[in-house]
PDB file of C-alpha atoms in Angstrom:
ATOM      1  CA  UNK A   1     -32.621 -40.379  91.289  1.00 37.00           C
ATOM      2  CA  UNK A   2     -32.502 -38.185  94.389  1.00 40.00           C
ATOM      3  CA  UNK A   3     -32.995 -34.490  93.792  1.00 41.00           C
ATOM      4  CA  UNK A   4     -30.954 -31.966  95.835  1.00 45.00           C
ATOM      5  CA  UNK A   5     -32.838 -30.297  98.616  1.00 46.00           C
ATOM      6  CA  UNK A   6     -32.779 -26.620  99.553  1.00 46.00           C
ATOM      7  CA  UNK A   7     -30.080 -25.987 102.207  1.00 46.00           C
ATOM      8  CA  UNK A   8     -32.537 -24.097 104.411  1.00 48.00           C
ATOM      9  CA  UNK A   9     -36.245 -23.983 105.110  1.00 64.00           C
ATOM     10  CA  UNK A  10     -38.558 -22.342 102.585  1.00 75.00           C
ATOM     11  CA  UNK A  11     -39.474 -19.530 104.976  1.00 89.00           C
ATOM     12  CA  UNK A  12     -35.836 -18.706 105.684  1.00 94.00           C
ATOM     13  CA  UNK A  13     -34.989 -18.940 101.992  1.00 95.00           C
ATOM     14  CA  UNK A  14     -37.809 -16.530 101.094  1.00 96.00           C
ATOM     15  CA  UNK A  15     -36.505 -14.026 103.638  1.00 96.00           C
ATOM     16  CA  UNK A  16     -32.963 -14.350 102.316  1.00 97.00           C
ATOM     17  CA  UNK A  17     -34.144 -13.847  98.735  1.00 97.00           C
ATOM     18  CA  UNK A  18     -36.208 -10.814  99.782  1.00 97.00           C
ATOM     19  CA  UNK A  19     -33.244  -9.322 101.646  1.00 97.00           C
ATOM     20  CA  UNK A  20     -30.910  -9.886  98.690  1.00 98.00           C
ATOM     21  CA  UNK A  21     -33.444  -8.258  96.338  1.00 98.00           C
ATOM     22  CA  UNK A  22     -33.556  -5.180  98.581  1.00 97.00           C
ATOM     23  CA  UNK A  23     -29.771  -4.993  98.687  1.00 97.00           C
ATOM     24  CA  UNK A  24     -29.535  -5.093  94.883  1.00 98.00           C
ATOM     25  CA  UNK A  25     -32.259  -2.450  94.564  1.00 97.00           C
ATOM     26  CA  UNK A  26     -30.415  -0.107  96.919  1.00 97.00           C
ATOM     27  CA  UNK A  27     -27.559  -0.089  94.408  1.00 96.00           C
ATOM     28  CA  UNK A  28     -29.816   0.471  91.396  1.00 96.00           C
ATOM     29  CA  UNK A  29     -29.988  -3.168  90.245  1.00 97.00           C
ATOM     30  CA  UNK A  30     -33.550  -4.053  89.242  1.00 97.00           C
ATOM     31  CA  UNK A  31     -34.695  -7.590  90.059  1.00 98.00           C
ATOM     32  CA  UNK A  32     -37.518  -9.908  89.067  1.00 97.00           C
ATOM     33  CA  UNK A  33     -38.847 -13.257  90.298  1.00 97.00           C
ATOM     34  CA  UNK A  34     -38.418 -16.575  88.513  1.00 96.00           C
ATOM     35  CA  UNK A  35     -39.669 -20.110  88.921  1.00 95.00           C
ATOM     36  CA  UNK A  36     -39.013 -21.769  92.293  1.00 95.00           C
ATOM     37  CA  UNK A  37     -37.394 -25.139  92.973  1.00 94.00           C
ATOM     38  CA  UNK A  38     -40.167 -27.491  94.136  1.00 91.00           C
ATOM     39  CA  UNK A  39     -37.892 -30.453  94.844  1.00 90.00           C
ATOM     40  CA  UNK A  40     -37.958 -31.720  91.246  1.00 90.00           C
ATOM     41  CA  UNK A  41     -37.838 -28.781  88.850  1.00 91.00           C
ATOM     42  CA  UNK A  42     -38.198 -24.994  88.558  1.00 94.00           C
ATOM     43  CA  UNK A  43     -41.974 -24.477  88.744  1.00 92.00           C
ATOM     44  CA  UNK A  44     -43.989 -21.284  88.388  1.00 90.00           C
ATOM     45  CA  UNK A  45     -47.613 -22.486  88.799  1.00 80.00           C
ATOM     46  CA  UNK A  46     -48.640 -21.148  85.372  1.00 84.00           C
ATOM     47  CA  UNK A  47     -50.788 -23.704  83.576  1.00 83.00           C
ATOM     48  CA  UNK A  48     -49.468 -22.637  80.165  1.00 85.00           C
ATOM     49  CA  UNK A  49     -45.767 -22.768  81.106  1.00 85.00           C
ATOM     50  CA  UNK A  50     -43.801 -25.879  80.074  1.00 84.00           C
ATOM     51  CA  UNK A  51     -40.361 -24.669  81.233  1.00 87.00           C
ATOM     52  CA  UNK A  52     -38.584 -26.860  83.779  1.00 86.00           C
ATOM     53  CA  UNK A  53     -35.279 -24.975  84.132  1.00 90.00           C
ATOM     54  CA  UNK A  54     -34.706 -21.497  85.526  1.00 92.00           C
ATOM     55  CA  UNK A  55     -37.018 -18.955  83.856  1.00 94.00           C
ATOM     56  CA  UNK A  56     -38.782 -15.633  84.621  1.00 95.00           C
ATOM     57  CA  UNK A  57     -42.147 -15.747  86.339  1.00 94.00           C
ATOM     58  CA  UNK A  58     -43.713 -13.415  83.746  1.00 93.00           C
ATOM     59  CA  UNK A  59     -43.612 -13.290  79.949  1.00 90.00           C
ATOM     60  CA  UNK A  60     -43.182  -9.493  80.097  1.00 93.00           C
ATOM     61  CA  UNK A  61     -40.382  -9.734  82.665  1.00 94.00           C
ATOM     62  CA  UNK A  62     -38.346  -6.866  81.175  1.00 93.00           C
ATOM     63  CA  UNK A  63     -41.072  -4.328  81.970  1.00 94.00           C
ATOM     64  CA  UNK A  64     -41.845  -5.878  85.378  1.00 95.00           C
ATOM     65  CA  UNK A  65     -38.293  -5.775  86.769  1.00 97.00           C
ATOM     66  CA  UNK A  66     -38.401  -3.505  89.814  1.00 96.00           C
ATOM     67  CA  UNK A  67     -36.493  -1.796  92.619  1.00 97.00           C
ATOM     68  CA  UNK A  68     -39.586  -1.248  94.802  1.00 96.00           C
ATOM     69  CA  UNK A  69     -39.716  -2.791  98.284  1.00 95.00           C
ATOM     70  CA  UNK A  70     -43.491  -3.255  98.235  1.00 95.00           C
ATOM     71  CA  UNK A  71     -43.161  -5.278  95.043  1.00 96.00           C
ATOM     72  CA  UNK A  72     -40.579  -7.526  96.703  1.00 97.00           C
ATOM     73  CA  UNK A  73     -42.957  -8.135  99.610  1.00 95.00           C
ATOM     74  CA  UNK A  74     -45.521  -9.455  97.145  1.00 95.00           C
ATOM     75  CA  UNK A  75     -43.137 -11.570  95.070  1.00 96.00           C
ATOM     76  CA  UNK A  76     -41.519 -13.342  98.018  1.00 96.00           C
ATOM     77  CA  UNK A  77     -44.558 -13.613 100.301  1.00 93.00           C
ATOM     78  CA  UNK A  78     -45.422 -17.267  99.561  1.00 91.00           C
ATOM     79  CA  UNK A  79     -42.874 -18.920  97.261  1.00 94.00           C
ATOM     80  CA  UNK A  80     -39.048 -18.944  97.274  1.00 95.00           C
ATOM     81  CA  UNK A  81     -38.996 -17.594  93.722  1.00 96.00           C
ATOM     82  CA  UNK A  82     -35.624 -17.449  92.008  1.00 97.00           C
ATOM     83  CA  UNK A  83     -34.000 -14.025  92.228  1.00 98.00           C
ATOM     84  CA  UNK A  84     -33.232 -12.959  88.659  1.00 98.00           C
ATOM     85  CA  UNK A  85     -31.166  -9.968  87.512  1.00 98.00           C
ATOM     86  CA  UNK A  86     -31.907  -8.520  84.039  1.00 97.00           C
ATOM     87  CA  UNK A  87     -28.710  -7.831  82.108  1.00 97.00           C
ATOM     88  CA  UNK A  88     -27.804  -5.076  79.682  1.00 96.00           C
ATOM     89  CA  UNK A  89     -28.790  -2.187  81.962  1.00 93.00           C
ATOM     90  CA  UNK A  90     -26.803  -1.948  85.196  1.00 95.00           C
ATOM     91  CA  UNK A  91     -24.308  -4.517  83.929  1.00 97.00           C
ATOM     92  CA  UNK A  92     -23.558  -7.234  81.364  1.00 97.00           C
ATOM     93  CA  UNK A  93     -22.458 -10.757  82.276  1.00 97.00           C
ATOM     94  CA  UNK A  94     -20.000 -13.213  80.745  1.00 95.00           C
ATOM     95  CA  UNK A  95     -20.802 -16.825  81.635  1.00 95.00           C
ATOM     96  CA  UNK A  96     -17.849 -19.194  81.288  1.00 93.00           C
ATOM     97  CA  UNK A  97     -16.848 -22.735  82.377  1.00 92.00           C
ATOM     98  CA  UNK A  98     -15.394 -23.112  85.888  1.00 89.00           C
ATOM     99  CA  UNK A  99     -11.906 -24.024  84.615  1.00 86.00           C
ATOM    100  CA  UNK A 100     -11.619 -20.775  82.661  1.00 88.00           C
ATOM    101  CA  UNK A 101     -13.387 -18.762  85.356  1.00 86.00           C
ATOM    102  CA  UNK A 102     -11.022 -19.864  88.115  1.00 84.00           C
ATOM    103  CA  UNK A 103      -8.062 -18.729  85.992  1.00 80.00           C
ATOM    104  CA  UNK A 104      -9.570 -15.252  85.670  1.00 77.00           C
ATOM    105  CA  UNK A 105     -10.123 -14.624  89.407  1.00 73.00           C
ATOM    106  CA  UNK A 106      -7.577 -13.437  91.911  1.00 52.00           C
ATOM    107  CA  UNK A 107      -7.212 -10.985  94.789  1.00 40.00           C
ATOM    108  CA  UNK A 108      -7.488  -7.187  94.497  1.00 40.00           C
ATOM    109  CA  UNK A 109      -3.879  -5.916  94.902  1.00 40.00           C
ATOM    110  CA  UNK A 110      -4.619  -3.022  92.523  1.00 42.00           C
ATOM    111  CA  UNK A 111      -8.174  -2.402  93.728  1.00 44.00           C
ATOM    112  CA  UNK A 112     -11.672  -3.434  92.653  1.00 46.00           C
ATOM    113  CA  UNK A 113     -12.449  -3.400  88.954  1.00 44.00           C
ATOM    114  CA  UNK A 114      -8.812  -2.955  87.890  1.00 46.00           C
ATOM    115  CA  UNK A 115      -6.332  -5.347  86.329  1.00 43.00           C
ATOM    116  CA  UNK A 116      -3.768  -7.025  88.583  1.00 45.00           C
ATOM    117  CA  UNK A 117      -0.118  -7.614  87.732  1.00 41.00           C
ATOM    118  CA  UNK A 118      -1.186 -11.057  86.500  1.00 46.00           C
ATOM    119  CA  UNK A 119      -3.520  -9.441  83.983  1.00 46.00           C
ATOM    120  CA  UNK A 120      -6.655 -10.452  85.832  1.00 60.00           C
ATOM    121  CA  UNK A 121      -9.613  -8.280  86.777  1.00 63.00           C
ATOM    122  CA  UNK A 122     -11.456  -8.197  90.066  1.00 78.00           C
ATOM    123  CA  UNK A 123     -15.265  -7.941  89.825  1.00 89.00           C
ATOM    124  CA  UNK A 124     -18.430  -9.650  91.129  1.00 94.00           C
ATOM    125  CA  UNK A 125     -18.551 -13.353  90.252  1.00 94.00           C
ATOM    126  CA  UNK A 126     -21.484 -15.720  90.857  1.00 95.00           C
ATOM    127  CA  UNK A 127     -21.068 -19.470  90.410  1.00 95.00           C
ATOM    128  CA  UNK A 128     -23.567 -22.279  89.885  1.00 95.00           C
ATOM    129  CA  UNK A 129     -23.419 -25.791  91.300  1.00 94.00           C
ATOM    130  CA  UNK A 130     -23.358 -27.040  87.692  1.00 92.00           C
ATOM    131  CA  UNK A 131     -19.986 -25.368  87.097  1.00 91.00           C
ATOM    132  CA  UNK A 132     -20.728 -22.039  85.398  1.00 93.00           C
ATOM    133  CA  UNK A 133     -19.012 -18.835  86.503  1.00 94.00           C
ATOM    134  CA  UNK A 134     -20.884 -15.582  85.817  1.00 96.00           C
ATOM    135  CA  UNK A 135     -18.736 -12.428  85.694  1.00 95.00           C
ATOM    136  CA  UNK A 136     -20.521  -9.088  86.070  1.00 96.00           C
ATOM    137  CA  UNK A 137     -19.014  -6.160  84.151  1.00 95.00           C
ATOM    138  CA  UNK A 138     -20.065  -2.736  82.928  1.00 95.00           C
ATOM    139  CA  UNK A 139     -22.516  -2.715  80.047  1.00 94.00           C
ATOM    140  CA  UNK A 140     -21.398  -1.851  76.547  1.00 88.00           C
ATOM    141  CA  UNK A 141     -18.808  -2.863  74.017  1.00 83.00           C
ATOM    142  CA  UNK A 142     -18.632  -5.999  71.915  1.00 89.00           C
ATOM    143  CA  UNK A 143     -17.469  -9.522  72.600  1.00 92.00           C
ATOM    144  CA  UNK A 144     -13.763 -10.039  71.898  1.00 92.00           C
ATOM    145  CA  UNK A 145     -13.104 -12.101  68.712  1.00 92.00           C
ATOM    146  CA  UNK A 146     -11.156 -14.700  70.736  1.00 91.00           C
ATOM    147  CA  UNK A 147     -14.277 -15.327  72.840  1.00 92.00           C
ATOM    148  CA  UNK A 148     -16.992 -14.762  70.253  1.00 91.00           C
ATOM    149  CA  UNK A 149     -16.463 -18.095  68.477  1.00 87.00           C
ATOM    150  CA  UNK A 150     -16.497 -20.189  71.661  1.00 90.00           C
ATOM    151  CA  UNK A 151     -19.710 -22.075  72.421  1.00 90.00           C
ATOM    152  CA  UNK A 152     -18.783 -22.279  76.124  1.00 91.00           C
ATOM    153  CA  UNK A 153     -18.685 -18.479  76.563  1.00 93.00           C
ATOM    154  CA  UNK A 154     -22.067 -16.715  76.733  1.00 94.00           C
ATOM    155  CA  UNK A 155     -22.606 -12.973  76.943  1.00 95.00           C
ATOM    156  CA  UNK A 156     -25.772 -11.843  78.717  1.00 96.00           C
ATOM    157  CA  UNK A 157     -26.885  -8.355  77.714  1.00 96.00           C
ATOM    158  CA  UNK A 158     -30.200  -6.752  76.636  1.00 95.00           C
ATOM    159  CA  UNK A 159     -32.944  -9.379  76.539  1.00 94.00           C
ATOM    160  CA  UNK A 160     -31.237 -11.775  78.950  1.00 96.00           C
ATOM    161  CA  UNK A 161     -30.882 -12.349  82.686  1.00 96.00           C
ATOM    162  CA  UNK A 162     -28.991 -14.424  85.257  1.00 97.00           C
ATOM    163  CA  UNK A 163     -30.057 -16.115  88.516  1.00 97.00           C
ATOM    164  CA  UNK A 164     -28.442 -14.494  91.549  1.00 98.00           C
ATOM    165  CA  UNK A 165     -27.561 -15.776  95.046  1.00 97.00           C
ATOM    166  CA  UNK A 166     -29.168 -17.146  97.150  1.00 97.00           C
ATOM    167  CA  UNK A 167     -31.399 -18.669  94.420  1.00 97.00           C
ATOM    168  CA  UNK A 168     -31.666 -22.466  94.597  1.00 96.00           C
ATOM    169  CA  UNK A 169     -31.677 -24.403  91.305  1.00 95.00           C
ATOM    170  CA  UNK A 170     -32.111 -28.175  90.799  1.00 94.00           C
ATOM    171  CA  UNK A 171     -28.307 -28.582  90.800  1.00 94.00           C
ATOM    172  CA  UNK A 172     -27.914 -26.596  94.010  1.00 95.00           C
ATOM    173  CA  UNK A 173     -27.725 -22.983  95.232  1.00 96.00           C
ATOM    174  CA  UNK A 174     -26.132 -20.058  93.384  1.00 97.00           C
ATOM    175  CA  UNK A 175     -23.348 -18.502  95.465  1.00 96.00           C
ATOM    176  CA  UNK A 176     -20.936 -15.594  95.236  1.00 95.00           C
ATOM    177  CA  UNK A 177     -17.306 -16.389  94.494  1.00 92.00           C
ATOM    178  CA  UNK A 178     -16.638 -12.656  94.698  1.00 91.00           C
ATOM    179  CA  UNK A 179     -19.559 -10.725  96.170  1.00 94.00           C
ATOM    180  CA  UNK A 180     -20.435  -7.173  95.075  1.00 95.00           C
ATOM    181  CA  UNK A 181     -20.138  -6.014  98.701  1.00 94.00           C
ATOM    182  CA  UNK A 182     -16.551  -7.270  99.013  1.00 91.00           C
ATOM    183  CA  UNK A 183     -15.388  -4.930  96.220  1.00 91.00           C
ATOM    184  CA  UNK A 184     -17.612  -1.953  96.954  1.00 93.00           C
ATOM    185  CA  UNK A 185     -20.083  -2.730  94.150  1.00 95.00           C
ATOM    186  CA  UNK A 186     -17.484  -1.782  91.535  1.00 92.00           C
ATOM    187  CA  UNK A 187     -17.758  -3.311  88.049  1.00 94.00           C
ATOM    188  CA  UNK A 188     -14.777  -3.945  85.766  1.00 92.00           C
ATOM    189  CA  UNK A 189     -14.419  -2.335  82.350  1.00 92.00           C
ATOM    190  CA  UNK A 190     -15.715  -4.844  79.737  1.00 92.00           C
ATOM    191  CA  UNK A 191     -12.712  -4.497  77.400  1.00 91.00           C
ATOM    192  CA  UNK A 192     -10.210  -4.801  80.237  1.00 88.00           C
ATOM    193  CA  UNK A 193     -12.021  -7.797  81.682  1.00 89.00           C
ATOM    194  CA  UNK A 194     -12.290  -9.575  78.345  1.00 90.00           C
ATOM    195  CA  UNK A 195      -8.568  -9.006  77.774  1.00 88.00           C
ATOM    196  CA  UNK A 196      -7.908 -10.693  81.119  1.00 86.00           C
ATOM    197  CA  UNK A 197     -10.184 -13.568  80.159  1.00 87.00           C
ATOM    198  CA  UNK A 198      -8.354 -14.023  76.849  1.00 88.00           C
ATOM    199  CA  UNK A 199      -5.038 -14.138  78.735  1.00 85.00           C
ATOM    200  CA  UNK A 200      -6.481 -16.815  81.018  1.00 85.00           C
ATOM    201  CA  UNK A 201      -7.625 -18.734  77.943  1.00 86.00           C
ATOM    202  CA  UNK A 202      -4.152 -18.544  76.387  1.00 84.00           C
ATOM    203  CA  UNK A 203      -2.594 -19.753  79.659  1.00 81.00           C
ATOM    204  CA  UNK A 204      -4.970 -22.711  79.742  1.00 79.00           C
ATOM    205  CA  UNK A 205      -4.166 -23.641  76.139  1.00 71.00           C
ATOM    206  CA  UNK A 206      -0.436 -23.436  76.910  1.00 62.00           C
ATOM    207  CA  UNK A 207      -0.855 -25.659  79.976  1.00 53.00           C
ATOM    208  CA  UNK A 208      -2.787 -28.162  77.883  1.00 45.00           C
ATOM    209  CA  UNK A 209      -0.058 -28.298  75.213  1.00 43.00           C
ATOM    210  CA  UNK A 210       2.615 -28.876  77.890  1.00 42.00           C
ATOM    211  CA  UNK A 211       0.912 -32.101  78.967  1.00 39.00           C
ATOM    212  CA  UNK A 212       2.071 -35.509  77.638  1.00 49.00           C
ATOM    213  CA  UNK A 213       0.224 -36.683  74.524  1.00 45.00           C
ATOM    214  CA  UNK A 214      -1.551 -39.429  76.506  1.00 50.00           C
ATOM    215  CA  UNK A 215      -2.914 -36.871  78.998  1.00 44.00           C
ATOM    216  CA  UNK A 216      -4.025 -34.539  76.201  1.00 40.00           C
ATOM    217  CA  UNK A 217      -5.959 -37.343  74.552  1.00 49.00           C
ATOM    218  CA  UNK A 218      -7.644 -38.146  77.846  1.00 50.00           C
ATOM    219  CA  UNK A 219      -8.654 -34.526  78.515  1.00 44.00           C
ATOM    220  CA  UNK A 220      -9.581 -33.547  74.967  1.00 50.00           C
ATOM    221  CA  UNK A 221     -13.338 -33.353  74.269  1.00 48.00           C
ATOM    222  CA  UNK A 222     -14.773 -36.341  72.446  1.00 49.00           C
ATOM    223  CA  UNK A 223     -15.887 -35.925  68.851  1.00 47.00           C
ATOM    224  CA  UNK A 224     -19.579 -35.337  68.471  1.00 44.00           C
ATOM    225  CA  UNK A 225     -21.554 -38.182  66.865  1.00 50.00           C
ATOM    226  CA  UNK A 226     -22.876 -37.667  63.369  1.00 45.00           C
ATOM    227  CA  UNK A 227     -26.418 -36.274  63.694  1.00 45.00           C
ATOM    228  CA  UNK A 228     -29.280 -38.527  62.668  1.00 46.00           C
ATOM    229  CA  UNK A 229     -31.830 -37.395  60.088  1.00 44.00           C
ATOM    230  CA  UNK A 230     -33.964 -34.636  61.531  1.00 42.00           C
ATOM    231  CA  UNK A 231     -37.563 -35.433  62.261  1.00 40.00           C
ATOM    232  CA  UNK A 232     -40.418 -32.925  62.570  1.00 42.00           C
ATOM    233  CA  UNK A 233     -40.964 -31.801  66.147  1.00 39.00           C
ATOM    234  CA  UNK A 234     -44.591 -32.116  67.326  1.00 41.00           C
ATOM    235  CA  UNK A 235     -46.173 -28.773  68.087  1.00 38.00           C
ATOM    236  CA  UNK A 236     -47.232 -28.178  71.664  1.00 38.00           C
ATOM    237  CA  UNK A 237     -50.827 -27.049  71.903  1.00 38.00           C
ATOM    238  CA  UNK A 238     -52.377 -25.257  74.825  1.00 40.00           C
ATOM    239  CA  UNK A 239     -55.096 -27.227  76.537  1.00 43.00           C
ATOM    240  CA  UNK A 240     -58.542 -25.657  76.016  1.00 38.00           C
TER     241      UNK A 240
END
């Protein structure tokens, strides 16, 4: 298996990450470093860390998140650490599948952060190479009932975080579908945005039902296999 390579040199990537961190900080968005892609997995050089996917560099990451330039110089001096944004403070995030996300994005005929005539809301959107769309919105409120029961919709608030562009993950780089700069760093209202997302979900369901039965069977998710008897999981012990 060939692992994806970073699209630019490590030195250039570190500078881009550092510059992006400064830009977020200038708008009051605290940042923190995460593991870096070493060509195989997200590593952090901690001997007691077994994580292989994207994760914060520190256990106490919530108290270490910063907007200080001198801190950024230290974090991105040697490694192209992932650029992580804590959620629940400056903004919350709804992470959805690409098919639903693409339905919820359109141009800004009524201005940033406001609903369009199609019932969609314009706000910052980051996408992953694996197919997740991450919508930034103002913090607060609760998850709409139509979205709360869905396992493919994740709300990131207090105690969570997201990777931000130009972070590189094993699947590829994070990129902006709609950048904060392009809409003046405006964030949509959470209730208004979720209403737009529900409308997109209804439109998708209607499109699915309009398909021939044969096409619906082909596109419908396969039934999950019956789980085998659970076995005790061995406990990981720290090497002494």
